[in-house]
PDB file of C-alpha atoms in Angstrom:
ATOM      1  CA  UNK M   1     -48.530  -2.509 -23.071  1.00  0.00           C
ATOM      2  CA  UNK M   2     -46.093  -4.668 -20.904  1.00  0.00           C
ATOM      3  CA  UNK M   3     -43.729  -4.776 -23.467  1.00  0.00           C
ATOM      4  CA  UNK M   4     -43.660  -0.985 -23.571  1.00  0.00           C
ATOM      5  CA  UNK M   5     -43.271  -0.428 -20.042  1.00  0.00           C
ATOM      6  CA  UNK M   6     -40.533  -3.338 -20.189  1.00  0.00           C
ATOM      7  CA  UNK M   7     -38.290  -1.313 -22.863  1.00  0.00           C
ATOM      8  CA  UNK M   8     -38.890   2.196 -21.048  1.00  0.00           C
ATOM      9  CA  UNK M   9     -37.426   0.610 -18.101  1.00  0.00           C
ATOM     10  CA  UNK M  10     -34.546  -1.074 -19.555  1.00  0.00           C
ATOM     11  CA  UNK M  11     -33.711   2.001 -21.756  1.00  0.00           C
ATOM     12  CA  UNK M  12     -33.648   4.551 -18.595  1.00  0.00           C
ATOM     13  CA  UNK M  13     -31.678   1.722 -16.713  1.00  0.00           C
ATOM     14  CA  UNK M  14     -29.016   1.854 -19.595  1.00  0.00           C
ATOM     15  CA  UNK M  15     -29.251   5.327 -19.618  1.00  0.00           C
ATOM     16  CA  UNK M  16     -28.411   5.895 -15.890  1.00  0.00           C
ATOM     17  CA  UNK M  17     -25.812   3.037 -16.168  1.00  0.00           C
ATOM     18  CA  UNK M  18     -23.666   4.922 -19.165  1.00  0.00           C
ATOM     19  CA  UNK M  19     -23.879   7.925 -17.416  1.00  0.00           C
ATOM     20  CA  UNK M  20     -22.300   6.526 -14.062  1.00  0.00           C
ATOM     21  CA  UNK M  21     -19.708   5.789 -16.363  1.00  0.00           C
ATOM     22  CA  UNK M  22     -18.949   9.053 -17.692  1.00  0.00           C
ATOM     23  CA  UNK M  23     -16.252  11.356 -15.660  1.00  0.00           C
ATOM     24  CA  UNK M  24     -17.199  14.403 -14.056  1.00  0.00           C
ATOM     25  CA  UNK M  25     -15.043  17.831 -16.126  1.00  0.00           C
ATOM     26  CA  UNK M  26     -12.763  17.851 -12.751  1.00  0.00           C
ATOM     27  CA  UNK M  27     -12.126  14.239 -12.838  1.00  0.00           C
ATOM     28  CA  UNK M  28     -11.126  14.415 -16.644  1.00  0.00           C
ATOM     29  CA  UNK M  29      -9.444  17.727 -15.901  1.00  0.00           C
ATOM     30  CA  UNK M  30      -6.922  16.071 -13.324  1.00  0.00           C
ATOM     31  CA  UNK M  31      -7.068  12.878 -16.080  1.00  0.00           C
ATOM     32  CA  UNK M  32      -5.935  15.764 -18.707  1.00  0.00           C
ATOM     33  CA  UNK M  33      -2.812  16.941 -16.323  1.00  0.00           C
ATOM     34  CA  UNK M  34      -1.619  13.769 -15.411  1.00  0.00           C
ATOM     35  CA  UNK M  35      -1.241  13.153 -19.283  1.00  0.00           C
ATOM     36  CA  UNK M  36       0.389  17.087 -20.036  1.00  0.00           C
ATOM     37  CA  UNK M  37       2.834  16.670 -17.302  1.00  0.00           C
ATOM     38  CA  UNK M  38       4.464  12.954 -17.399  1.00  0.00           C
ATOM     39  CA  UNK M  39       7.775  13.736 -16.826  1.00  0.00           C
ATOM     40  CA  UNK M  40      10.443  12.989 -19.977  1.00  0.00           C
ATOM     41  CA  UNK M  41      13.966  13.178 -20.268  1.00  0.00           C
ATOM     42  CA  UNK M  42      16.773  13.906 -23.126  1.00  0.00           C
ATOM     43  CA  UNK M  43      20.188  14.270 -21.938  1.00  0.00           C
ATOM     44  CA  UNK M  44      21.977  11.847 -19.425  1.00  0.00           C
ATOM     45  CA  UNK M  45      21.969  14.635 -16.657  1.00  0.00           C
ATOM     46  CA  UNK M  46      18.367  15.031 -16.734  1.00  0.00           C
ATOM     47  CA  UNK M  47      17.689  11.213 -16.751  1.00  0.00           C
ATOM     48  CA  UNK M  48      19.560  10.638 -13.638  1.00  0.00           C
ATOM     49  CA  UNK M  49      18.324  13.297 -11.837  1.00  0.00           C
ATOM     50  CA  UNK M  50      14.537  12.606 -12.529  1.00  0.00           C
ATOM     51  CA  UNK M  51      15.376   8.684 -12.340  1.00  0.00           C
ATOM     52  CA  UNK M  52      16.595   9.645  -8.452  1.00  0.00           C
ATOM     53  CA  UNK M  53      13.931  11.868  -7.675  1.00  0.00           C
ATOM     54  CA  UNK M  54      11.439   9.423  -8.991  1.00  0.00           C
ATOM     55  CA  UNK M  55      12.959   6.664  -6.680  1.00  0.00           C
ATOM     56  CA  UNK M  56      13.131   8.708  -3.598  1.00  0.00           C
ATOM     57  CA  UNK M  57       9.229   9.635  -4.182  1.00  0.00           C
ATOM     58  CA  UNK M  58       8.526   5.783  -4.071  1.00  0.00           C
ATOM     59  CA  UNK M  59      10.631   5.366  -0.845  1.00  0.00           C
ATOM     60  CA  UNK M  60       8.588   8.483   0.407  1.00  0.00           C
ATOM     61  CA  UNK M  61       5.229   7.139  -0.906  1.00  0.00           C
ATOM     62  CA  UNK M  62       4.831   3.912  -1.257  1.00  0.00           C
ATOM     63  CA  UNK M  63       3.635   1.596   1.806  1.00  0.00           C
ATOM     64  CA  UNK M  64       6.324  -1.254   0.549  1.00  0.00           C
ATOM     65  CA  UNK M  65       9.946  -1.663  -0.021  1.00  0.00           C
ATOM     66  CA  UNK M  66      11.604  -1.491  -3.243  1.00  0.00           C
ATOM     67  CA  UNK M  67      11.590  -4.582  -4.076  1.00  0.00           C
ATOM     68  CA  UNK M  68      13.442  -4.581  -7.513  1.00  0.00           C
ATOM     69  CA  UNK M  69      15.006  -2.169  -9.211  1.00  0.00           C
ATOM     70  CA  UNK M  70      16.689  -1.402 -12.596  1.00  0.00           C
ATOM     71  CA  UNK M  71      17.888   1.362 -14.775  1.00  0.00           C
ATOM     72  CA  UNK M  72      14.684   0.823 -16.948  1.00  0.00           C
ATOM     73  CA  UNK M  73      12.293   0.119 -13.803  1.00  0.00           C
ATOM     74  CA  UNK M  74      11.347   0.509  -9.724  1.00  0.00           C
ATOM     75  CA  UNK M  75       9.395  -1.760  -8.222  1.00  0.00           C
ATOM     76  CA  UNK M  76       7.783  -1.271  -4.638  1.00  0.00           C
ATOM     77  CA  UNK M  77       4.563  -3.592  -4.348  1.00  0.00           C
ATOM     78  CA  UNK M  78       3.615  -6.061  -2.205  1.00  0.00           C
ATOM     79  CA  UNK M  79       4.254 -10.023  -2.829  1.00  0.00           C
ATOM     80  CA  UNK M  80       2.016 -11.040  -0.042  1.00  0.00           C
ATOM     81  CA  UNK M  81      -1.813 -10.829  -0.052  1.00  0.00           C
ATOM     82  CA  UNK M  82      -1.977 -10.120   3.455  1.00  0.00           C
ATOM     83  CA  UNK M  83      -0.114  -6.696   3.122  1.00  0.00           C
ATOM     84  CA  UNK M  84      -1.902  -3.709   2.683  1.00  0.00           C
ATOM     85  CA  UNK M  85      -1.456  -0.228   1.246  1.00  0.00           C
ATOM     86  CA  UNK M  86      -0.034   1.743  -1.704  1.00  0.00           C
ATOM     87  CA  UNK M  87       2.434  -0.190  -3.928  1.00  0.00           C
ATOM     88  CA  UNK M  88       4.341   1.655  -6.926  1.00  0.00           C
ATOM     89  CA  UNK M  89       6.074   0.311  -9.951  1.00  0.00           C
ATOM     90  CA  UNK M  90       8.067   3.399 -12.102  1.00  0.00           C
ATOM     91  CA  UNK M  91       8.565   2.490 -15.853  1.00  0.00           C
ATOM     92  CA  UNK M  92      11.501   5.028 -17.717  1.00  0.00           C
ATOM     93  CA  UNK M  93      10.031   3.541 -21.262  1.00  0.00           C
ATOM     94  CA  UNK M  94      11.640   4.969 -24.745  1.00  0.00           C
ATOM     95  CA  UNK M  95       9.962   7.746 -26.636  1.00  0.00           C
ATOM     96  CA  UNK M  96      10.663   9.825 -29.703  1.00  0.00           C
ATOM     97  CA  UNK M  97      12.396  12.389 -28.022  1.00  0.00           C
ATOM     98  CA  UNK M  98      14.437  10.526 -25.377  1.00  0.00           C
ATOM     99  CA  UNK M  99      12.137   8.977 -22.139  1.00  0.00           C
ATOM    100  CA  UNK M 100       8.981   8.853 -20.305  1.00  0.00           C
ATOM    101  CA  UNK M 101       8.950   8.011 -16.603  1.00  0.00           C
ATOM    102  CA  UNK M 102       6.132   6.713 -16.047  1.00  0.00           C
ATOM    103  CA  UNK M 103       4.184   5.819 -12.755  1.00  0.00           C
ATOM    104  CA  UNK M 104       1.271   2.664 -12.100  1.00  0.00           C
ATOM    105  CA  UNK M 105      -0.026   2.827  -8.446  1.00  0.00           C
ATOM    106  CA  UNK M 106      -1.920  -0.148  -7.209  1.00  0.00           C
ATOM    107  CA  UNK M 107      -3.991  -0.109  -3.788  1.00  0.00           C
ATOM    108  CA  UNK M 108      -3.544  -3.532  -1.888  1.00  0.00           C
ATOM    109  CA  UNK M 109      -6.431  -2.940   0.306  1.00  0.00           C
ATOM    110  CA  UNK M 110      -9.418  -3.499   1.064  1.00  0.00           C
ATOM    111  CA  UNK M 111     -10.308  -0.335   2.338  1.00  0.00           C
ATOM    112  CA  UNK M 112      -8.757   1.978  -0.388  1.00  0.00           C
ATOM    113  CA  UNK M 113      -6.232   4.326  -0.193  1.00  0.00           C
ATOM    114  CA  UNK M 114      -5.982   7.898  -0.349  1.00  0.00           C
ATOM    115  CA  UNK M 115      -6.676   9.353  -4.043  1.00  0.00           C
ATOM    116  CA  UNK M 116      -4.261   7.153  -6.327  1.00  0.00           C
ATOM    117  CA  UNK M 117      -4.799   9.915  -8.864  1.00  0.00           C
ATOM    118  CA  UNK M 118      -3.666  12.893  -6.481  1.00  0.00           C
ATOM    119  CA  UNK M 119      -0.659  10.846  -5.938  1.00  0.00           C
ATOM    120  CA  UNK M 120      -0.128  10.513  -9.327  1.00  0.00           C
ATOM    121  CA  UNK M 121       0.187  13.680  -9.946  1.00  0.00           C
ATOM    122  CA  UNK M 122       2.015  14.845  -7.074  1.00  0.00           C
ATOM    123  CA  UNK M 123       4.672  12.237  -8.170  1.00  0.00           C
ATOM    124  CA  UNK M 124       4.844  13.897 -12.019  1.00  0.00           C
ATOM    125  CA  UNK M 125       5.149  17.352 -10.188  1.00  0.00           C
ATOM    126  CA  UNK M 126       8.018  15.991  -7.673  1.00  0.00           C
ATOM    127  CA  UNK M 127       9.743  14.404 -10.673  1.00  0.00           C
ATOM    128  CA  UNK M 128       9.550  17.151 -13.426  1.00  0.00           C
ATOM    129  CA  UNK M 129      10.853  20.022 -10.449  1.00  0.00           C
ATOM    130  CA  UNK M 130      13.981  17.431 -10.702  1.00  0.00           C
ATOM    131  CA  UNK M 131      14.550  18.137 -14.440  1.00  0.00           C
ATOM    132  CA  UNK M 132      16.726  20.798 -16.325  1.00  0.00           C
TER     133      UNK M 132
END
């Protein structure tokens, strides 16, 4: 009879634990349009101007300094544990049809920061407006 009650509990404790897990349909829904709307590029003109828009949305965003930079990568995050706040790193990473820019937001704090993946997408939004 212990035994029983033992594996009922366990079961509805792994039950409740996979479920905490799961994502709620707006959470994947926002998931879904961050994926549908990174921002790519083709032509040269296109690039550049997404590339700069990209960049000024980190100097807008981002609670650091840019802190290295490169035609394949931006870099704003902090290099000191006592900072706090929203650091950014932009990746423009090779595709089949040209580029991805790509954006990885990190919170350095250890009360949060505001909704990494709203900021996400407000950055894909900013970024694709810039295109062709």
């Amino acid at each position: 009879m212990h035994k029983e009650t033992l594996i009922k509990c366990l079961s509805v404790m792994i039950l409740l634990l996979l479920a905490s897990c799961a994502a709620s349909p707006e959470l994947q829904a926002r998931r879904d349009e961050y994926d549908r709307t990174i921002p790519t590029c083709s032509s040269n003109t296109d690039c550049q101007a997404k590339w700069q828009a990209a960049r000024s949305w980190v100097v807008a965003n981002s609670d650091f300094a840019i802190r290295s930079e490169s035609e394949s990568r931006i870099m704003a995050t902090s290099t000191m544990v006592a900072q706090g706040g929203l650091g950014a790193t932009v990746d423009r990473a090779s595709n089949e049809n040209g580029y991805q820019i790509l954006v990885d937001l990190e919170c350095f704090s250890a009360y949060g920061c505001p909704n990494i993946l709203d900021s996400m997408l407000d950055f894909n939004r900013t970024v694709n407006a810039a295109g062709n």
